Tab-separated table of C-alpha atoms in Angstrom:
chain	number	residue	atom	x	y	z
A	1	MET	CA	-0.446	-34.769	-163.549
A	2	GLY	CA	-1.752	-38.312	-163.087
A	3	ILE	CA	-4.060	-39.575	-160.376
A	4	ILE	CA	-4.134	-43.085	-158.908
A	5	GLN	CA	-7.790	-43.950	-158.340
A	6	GLU	CA	-7.932	-47.748	-158.257
A	7	PRO	CA	-8.872	-48.902	-154.701
A	8	LYS	CA	-7.004	-51.744	-152.985
A	9	HIS	CA	-8.379	-53.792	-150.126
A	10	TYR	CA	-6.567	-56.627	-148.334
A	11	THR	CA	-8.198	-58.953	-145.826
A	12	GLY	CA	-7.737	-62.550	-144.705
A	13	ARG	CA	-5.077	-64.496	-146.554
A	14	ASP	CA	-4.144	-61.595	-148.853
A	15	LEU	CA	-3.550	-59.374	-145.824
A	16	GLU	CA	-1.058	-61.926	-144.508
A	17	THR	CA	0.793	-62.998	-147.653
A	18	ILE	CA	0.896	-59.699	-149.554
A	19	PHE	CA	1.237	-57.143	-146.800
A	20	PHE	CA	2.291	-58.206	-143.295
A	21	ARG	CA	4.327	-61.392	-143.555
A	22	PRO	CA	6.983	-59.885	-145.863
A	23	MET	CA	7.296	-56.994	-143.394
A	24	ILE	CA	8.043	-58.891	-140.164
A	25	THR	CA	9.598	-62.203	-141.207
A	26	GLY	CA	12.849	-63.300	-142.799
A	27	GLU	CA	15.448	-60.638	-143.517
A	28	ASN	CA	13.176	-57.802	-142.366
A	29	ALA	CA	12.763	-59.437	-138.960
A	30	GLU	CA	16.513	-59.995	-138.670
A	31	ASN	CA	17.109	-56.295	-139.274
A	32	LEU	CA	15.089	-55.502	-136.151
A	33	GLY	CA	17.577	-57.530	-134.122
A	34	ILE	CA	14.880	-59.075	-131.914
A	35	ARG	CA	12.417	-61.963	-131.936
A	36	THR	CA	9.249	-61.399	-133.987
A	37	ILE	CA	6.151	-63.570	-134.146
A	38	TYR	CA	3.215	-63.267	-136.504
A	39	ASN	CA	-0.312	-64.622	-136.210
A	40	MET	CA	0.246	-66.952	-133.277
A	41	PRO	CA	-3.118	-67.979	-131.789
A	42	MET	CA	-4.537	-65.719	-129.101
A	43	PRO	CA	-3.985	-65.424	-126.247
A	44	THR	CA	-0.414	-65.205	-127.497
A	45	THR	CA	1.770	-67.180	-125.095
A	46	ILE	CA	5.489	-67.426	-125.752
A	47	GLN	CA	8.254	-69.399	-124.073
A	48	LEU	CA	11.952	-68.885	-123.559
A	49	TRP	CA	13.328	-72.389	-123.327
A	50	SER	CA	16.299	-73.563	-121.308
A	51	PRO	CA	17.797	-76.952	-122.149
A	52	GLN	CA	18.112	-79.674	-119.567
A	53	SER	CA	21.611	-79.482	-118.109
A	54	ASP	CA	21.529	-82.753	-116.147
A	55	VAL	CA	20.105	-85.591	-118.211
A	56	LEU	CA	22.703	-88.308	-117.575
A	57	GLN	CA	21.644	-91.072	-115.154
A	58	LEU	CA	22.757	-94.481	-114.015
A	59	TYR	CA	21.573	-97.114	-116.451
A	60	SER	CA	18.480	-98.999	-115.333
A	61	ALA	CA	15.442	-100.607	-116.925
A	62	GLY	CA	12.354	-98.507	-117.522
A	63	TRP	CA	11.734	-94.795	-118.083
A	64	SER	CA	13.009	-92.278	-115.578
A	65	GLY	CA	13.166	-89.124	-117.693
A	66	GLY	CA	11.939	-85.793	-116.409
A	67	GLU	CA	10.026	-82.920	-117.974
A	68	SER	CA	11.643	-80.431	-120.296
A	69	ALA	CA	12.607	-77.221	-118.558
A	70	VAL	CA	10.977	-73.918	-119.488
A	71	ARG	CA	12.852	-70.846	-118.381
A	72	LYS	CA	9.985	-68.390	-118.759
A	73	GLN	CA	6.489	-68.277	-120.187
A	74	LYS	CA	4.502	-65.095	-120.694
A	75	GLU	CA	1.345	-63.940	-122.384
A	76	ILE	CA	1.815	-61.008	-124.745
A	77	MET	CA	-0.982	-58.481	-124.463
A	78	LEU	CA	-1.918	-57.298	-127.956
A	79	THR	CA	-3.472	-53.885	-128.612
A	80	LYS	CA	-5.819	-52.936	-131.436
A	81	VAL	CA	-3.981	-50.356	-133.524
A	82	LYS	CA	-4.466	-48.594	-136.821
A	83	ALA	CA	-2.323	-46.632	-139.237
A	84	GLU	CA	-3.787	-43.887	-141.397
A	85	VAL	CA	-1.957	-41.758	-143.952
A	86	GLY	CA	-3.315	-39.184	-146.359
A	87	PHE	CA	-1.551	-37.606	-149.361
A	88	SER	CA	-2.576	-35.001	-151.866
A	89	ALA	CA	-3.245	-36.760	-155.157
A	90	SER	CA	-0.238	-35.194	-156.907
A	91	ASP	CA	2.199	-35.976	-154.063
A	92	TYR	CA	0.961	-39.548	-153.872
A	93	PHE	CA	1.305	-40.007	-157.628
A	94	ASN	CA	4.899	-38.714	-157.534
A	95	GLN	CA	5.938	-40.915	-154.607
A	96	VAL	CA	4.453	-44.087	-156.077
A	97	TYR	CA	5.971	-43.461	-159.490
A	98	GLU	CA	9.381	-42.751	-157.989
A	99	ILE	CA	9.320	-46.236	-156.442
A	100	ILE	CA	8.324	-47.725	-159.795
A	101	THR	CA	10.981	-45.906	-161.827
A	102	ASN	CA	13.708	-46.917	-159.376
A	103	SER	CA	13.077	-50.563	-160.184
A	104	ALA	CA	15.264	-51.874	-163.014
A	105	SER	CA	12.745	-54.605	-163.908
A	106	VAL	CA	9.872	-52.247	-164.719
A	107	ASN	CA	8.963	-51.485	-168.335
A	108	MET	CA	7.826	-47.847	-168.202
A	109	ASP	CA	6.070	-48.240	-171.573
A	110	ASP	CA	3.797	-50.948	-170.191
A	111	LEU	CA	2.881	-50.179	-166.586
A	112	THR	CA	0.230	-52.539	-165.327
A	113	GLY	CA	-2.068	-52.261	-162.352
A	114	SER	CA	0.042	-54.813	-160.498
A	115	GLU	CA	3.124	-52.576	-160.658
A	116	LEU	CA	1.167	-49.682	-159.182
A	117	GLU	CA	-0.274	-51.906	-156.493
A	118	LYS	CA	3.141	-53.253	-155.574
A	119	ALA	CA	4.595	-49.739	-155.292
A	120	GLU	CA	1.695	-48.464	-153.152
A	121	THR	CA	1.950	-51.492	-150.895
A	122	GLU	CA	5.709	-51.094	-150.518
A	123	MET	CA	5.353	-47.436	-149.531
A	124	PHE	CA	2.671	-48.056	-146.892
A	125	ARG	CA	4.358	-51.184	-145.572
A	126	ALA	CA	7.611	-49.275	-144.998
A	127	ALA	CA	5.744	-46.591	-143.027
A	128	ILE	CA	4.045	-49.174	-140.787
A	129	ALA	CA	7.296	-51.090	-140.249
A	130	GLU	CA	9.109	-47.927	-139.131
A	131	SER	CA	6.250	-46.976	-136.804
A	132	LEU	CA	6.244	-50.455	-135.249
A	133	ARG	CA	10.013	-50.308	-134.782
A	134	ALA	CA	9.771	-46.991	-132.938
A	135	MET	CA	6.827	-48.198	-130.850
A	136	MET	CA	8.550	-51.413	-129.752
A	137	TRP	CA	11.404	-49.380	-128.234
A	138	LEU	CA	9.757	-46.148	-127.107
A	139	GLY	CA	6.166	-47.184	-126.428
A	140	ASP	CA	4.773	-45.790	-123.163
A	141	ILE	CA	1.031	-45.841	-122.509
A	142	ASP	CA	1.544	-43.185	-119.820
A	143	GLY	CA	3.663	-40.898	-121.998
A	144	ASP	CA	2.950	-38.134	-124.486
A	145	ASN	CA	4.081	-39.928	-127.659
A	146	TYR	CA	4.075	-43.579	-128.762
A	147	ILE	CA	1.232	-44.413	-126.372
A	148	LEU	CA	-0.296	-47.491	-128.041
A	149	PHE	CA	1.550	-50.059	-125.914
A	150	ASP	CA	4.586	-50.235	-123.638
A	151	GLY	CA	7.853	-50.797	-125.463
A	152	PHE	CA	11.002	-52.581	-124.368
A	153	LEU	CA	12.657	-49.553	-122.743
A	154	LYS	CA	9.565	-48.808	-120.643
A	155	LEU	CA	9.219	-52.487	-119.678
A	156	ALA	CA	12.905	-52.577	-118.688
A	157	ARG	CA	12.189	-49.734	-116.256
A	158	VAL	CA	8.961	-51.208	-114.879
A	159	TYR	CA	10.115	-54.799	-114.488
A	160	PRO	CA	12.693	-55.718	-111.808
A	161	CYS	CA	15.531	-55.933	-114.317
A	162	LYS	CA	19.147	-55.679	-113.211
A	163	VAL	CA	20.150	-51.987	-113.103
A	164	VAL	CA	23.781	-50.873	-113.193
A	165	ASP	CA	23.812	-47.363	-111.753
A	166	PHE	CA	26.258	-44.942	-113.378
A	167	THR	CA	24.671	-41.821	-111.880
A	168	ASP	CA	27.830	-40.880	-110.009
A	169	ASP	CA	29.800	-40.890	-113.264
A	170	GLY	CA	27.036	-39.370	-115.359
A	171	TRP	CA	27.187	-39.802	-119.115
A	172	GLU	CA	30.822	-39.487	-120.202
A	173	PRO	CA	31.520	-40.807	-123.719
A	174	ASN	CA	35.158	-41.547	-122.843
A	175	LEU	CA	33.936	-44.035	-120.200
A	176	ILE	CA	32.081	-46.188	-122.711
A	177	THR	CA	34.116	-49.351	-122.120
A	178	HIS	CA	33.716	-48.825	-118.367
A	179	TYR	CA	29.935	-48.864	-118.839
A	180	LEU	CA	29.904	-51.960	-121.046
A	181	HIS	CA	32.349	-53.822	-118.814
A	182	ASN	CA	30.319	-53.198	-115.675
A	183	MET	CA	27.064	-54.195	-117.338
A	184	TRP	CA	28.603	-57.504	-118.371
A	185	ASN	CA	30.096	-58.095	-114.912
A	186	ASN	CA	26.737	-57.466	-113.269
A	187	ALA	CA	24.745	-59.700	-115.615
A	188	ASP	CA	22.926	-62.731	-114.254
A	189	ALA	CA	24.978	-65.928	-114.553
A	190	ARG	CA	22.286	-67.425	-116.802
A	191	LEU	CA	22.577	-64.483	-119.204
A	192	ARG	CA	26.362	-64.766	-119.314
A	193	ALA	CA	26.032	-68.495	-120.026
A	194	LEU	CA	23.951	-67.698	-123.128
A	195	LYS	CA	26.898	-65.941	-124.794
A	196	LYS	CA	27.876	-69.195	-126.475
A	197	ASP	CA	24.552	-69.167	-128.407
A	198	GLY	CA	25.559	-65.969	-130.196
A	199	GLN	CA	22.280	-64.195	-129.405
A	200	LEU	CA	23.418	-61.670	-126.795
A	201	ALA	CA	23.429	-57.991	-127.781
A	202	PHE	CA	23.899	-54.529	-126.341
A	203	PHE	CA	20.958	-52.438	-127.596
A	204	VAL	CA	22.039	-48.802	-127.438
A	205	THR	CA	21.052	-45.305	-128.518
A	206	SER	CA	23.126	-43.590	-131.202
A	207	ASP	CA	25.184	-41.510	-128.749
A	208	VAL	CA	26.344	-44.688	-126.988
A	209	TYR	CA	27.075	-46.337	-130.333
A	210	ASP	CA	29.064	-43.315	-131.542
A	211	ALA	CA	31.053	-43.164	-128.303
A	212	TYR	CA	32.191	-46.766	-128.713
A	213	GLU	CA	33.060	-46.232	-132.375
A	214	LEU	CA	35.177	-43.197	-131.449
A	215	TYR	CA	36.902	-45.308	-128.805
A	216	LEU	CA	37.842	-47.855	-131.472
A	217	ASP	CA	39.094	-45.119	-133.813
A	218	GLN	CA	41.968	-44.233	-131.498
A	219	PHE	CA	43.748	-47.526	-132.093
A	220	GLY	CA	46.339	-47.739	-134.842
A	221	GLY	CA	46.972	-50.445	-137.397
A	222	ASP	CA	45.965	-51.232	-140.957
A	223	ASN	CA	42.587	-52.673	-139.991
A	224	SER	CA	41.763	-49.657	-137.850
A	225	TYR	CA	42.655	-47.322	-140.727
A	226	GLU	CA	40.456	-49.237	-143.152
A	227	GLU	CA	37.578	-49.205	-140.670
A	228	LEU	CA	38.053	-45.479	-140.040
A	229	VAL	CA	37.861	-44.728	-143.760
A	230	GLY	CA	35.240	-47.260	-144.838
A	231	GLY	CA	33.242	-47.624	-141.635
A	232	ARG	CA	32.457	-50.731	-139.650
A	233	ARG	CA	29.708	-53.110	-140.689
A	234	VAL	CA	29.038	-54.113	-137.087
A	235	LEU	CA	30.463	-53.172	-133.694
A	236	THR	CA	31.109	-55.780	-131.024
A	237	TYR	CA	32.354	-55.697	-127.459
A	238	HIS	CA	34.109	-58.925	-126.471
A	239	GLY	CA	32.200	-60.697	-129.212
A	240	ILE	CA	28.777	-59.265	-128.287
A	241	PRO	CA	27.177	-57.121	-131.046
A	242	ILE	CA	26.348	-53.499	-130.250
A	243	ILE	CA	23.105	-52.604	-132.026
A	244	ASP	CA	21.984	-49.030	-132.582
A	245	MET	CA	18.255	-48.800	-131.793
A	246	ASN	CA	18.155	-45.796	-134.154
A	247	ILE	CA	15.717	-43.825	-132.013
A	248	SER	CA	17.821	-40.764	-131.169
A	249	HIS	CA	16.092	-38.674	-133.835
A	250	LEU	CA	12.684	-39.326	-132.294
A	251	ASP	CA	11.008	-37.120	-129.710
A	252	ALA	CA	10.916	-39.319	-126.606
A	253	PRO	CA	12.533	-39.338	-123.124
A	254	ASP	CA	14.369	-42.622	-123.791
A	255	SER	CA	16.003	-41.502	-127.031
A	256	LYS	CA	19.322	-40.545	-125.381
A	257	GLN	CA	21.897	-42.440	-123.300
A	258	CYS	CA	20.107	-45.782	-123.137
A	259	CYS	CA	21.766	-49.174	-123.100
A	260	ILE	CA	20.443	-52.646	-122.302
A	261	LEU	CA	22.164	-56.013	-122.475
A	262	THR	CA	20.010	-59.063	-123.122
A	263	ASP	CA	19.415	-62.069	-125.345
A	264	ARG	CA	17.718	-61.175	-128.644
A	265	ARG	CA	15.204	-63.982	-128.105
A	266	ASN	CA	14.138	-62.352	-124.842
A	267	LEU	CA	12.601	-59.358	-126.633
A	268	VAL	CA	9.458	-60.283	-128.557
A	269	LEU	CA	7.355	-58.203	-130.950
A	270	ALA	CA	4.011	-59.799	-131.882
A	271	VAL	CA	1.648	-58.842	-134.703
A	272	ASN	CA	-1.699	-60.502	-135.369
A	273	THR	CA	-4.185	-60.112	-138.216
A	274	ASN	CA	-5.983	-63.457	-137.852
A	275	ASP	CA	-7.801	-62.943	-134.542
A	276	TYR	CA	-9.070	-59.422	-135.149
A	277	PRO	CA	-12.240	-59.447	-137.297
A	278	GLY	CA	-11.647	-55.869	-138.433
A	279	ALA	CA	-8.045	-56.398	-139.559
A	280	GLU	CA	-7.516	-54.975	-143.035
A	281	VAL	CA	-5.376	-52.789	-145.268
A	282	ARG	CA	-7.241	-50.389	-147.505
A	283	MET	CA	-5.965	-47.837	-150.031
A	284	TRP	CA	-8.351	-45.555	-151.900
A	285	TYR	CA	-8.805	-42.194	-153.593
A	286	ASN	CA	-11.138	-39.601	-152.078
A	287	PRO	CA	-12.364	-37.354	-154.925
A	288	ASP	CA	-13.978	-34.809	-152.592
A	289	GLU	CA	-10.657	-33.982	-150.947
A	290	MET	CA	-8.546	-34.967	-153.998
A	291	GLU	CA	-6.553	-37.119	-151.593
A	292	ASN	CA	-5.158	-40.650	-151.615
A	293	ARG	CA	-5.639	-42.416	-148.316
A	294	GLN	CA	-4.192	-45.533	-146.724
A	295	ARG	CA	-5.436	-47.346	-143.639
A	296	ALA	CA	-4.331	-50.512	-141.799
A	297	THR	CA	-5.917	-52.085	-138.702
A	298	PHE	CA	-4.361	-54.974	-136.782
A	299	LEU	CA	-3.151	-56.156	-133.356
A	300	ALA	CA	0.364	-55.538	-132.012
A	301	GLY	CA	2.305	-55.689	-128.765
A	302	CYS	CA	5.698	-56.523	-127.306
A	303	GLU	CA	7.061	-58.177	-124.190
A	304	ILE	CA	10.239	-58.972	-122.276
A	305	LEU	CA	10.002	-62.671	-121.476
A	306	ASP	CA	12.465	-62.880	-118.590
A	307	GLU	CA	13.424	-59.690	-116.758
A	308	ASP	CA	16.287	-61.518	-115.036
A	309	LEU	CA	17.999	-61.733	-118.410
A	310	VAL	CA	18.119	-57.945	-118.888
A	311	VAL	CA	20.800	-55.547	-117.657
A	312	ARG	CA	19.954	-51.857	-117.915
A	313	ALA	CA	22.363	-48.923	-117.596
A	314	LYS	CA	21.190	-45.929	-115.563
A	315	PHE	CA	22.942	-42.626	-116.263
A	316	GLU	CA	20.677	-40.142	-114.461
């Protein structure tokens, strides 16, 4: 059985270009369904802009323009975090080589150090990305799990967001359209006006997502049959995407019957490796324990920019 012993150490520019930027930008960021920022100068201040709605004036000589409007500006508090993973040497070897052999472009007769490095990086990067995704939703510094920083669901409870109370109904899957309809009707007028931008979304737990999909299944027609057999690529309610937060399998109080309506740009996840002197990714082999180890240290945090642009469902 082989052993991977070559150490890898990323800092500075390599840490950004090889490890973190591919993880939280581009297509990977889009898959999160929210706004992500990377390596903005600290303190990290972010704005949610609103365009000027009244710029027309009577013609006259000179300049009479006003200032651009800013809907909300907030500082995102970043927390020092680290990720550490240890594998037995044989397990690590098998996992890394499985990634390599699944790539059609790899010549198994001529494996270079770069192929191994790429596979190790991909494996660790995926673990960090999944942990960040869970933390941004379920984070609660006062809880038992995911305690590094407060996530969006905790912030939606703490901030004075709009709450639509369904406690009298309780959670009834057959009332799913009733829940969505009332959340939309109770949304702030500014949030409703943003629908035309195509950035609004219902962020829901899997039980809410499944309830709406079952509701759609009851309708007949060729399209409905095809969707029932082949599945639906995306669910929408009156043109607004319904996004599964995919947290129902995790052990946390907010992993069931949660639903928030907001603008994607209103939820911000920030990661920083520039302004933390100890930021690094390191992968090495420990011969004493016969164990491969991986460690990453960086700054991370998330924030809701404007609580007025969030509608939260309350079921209990």
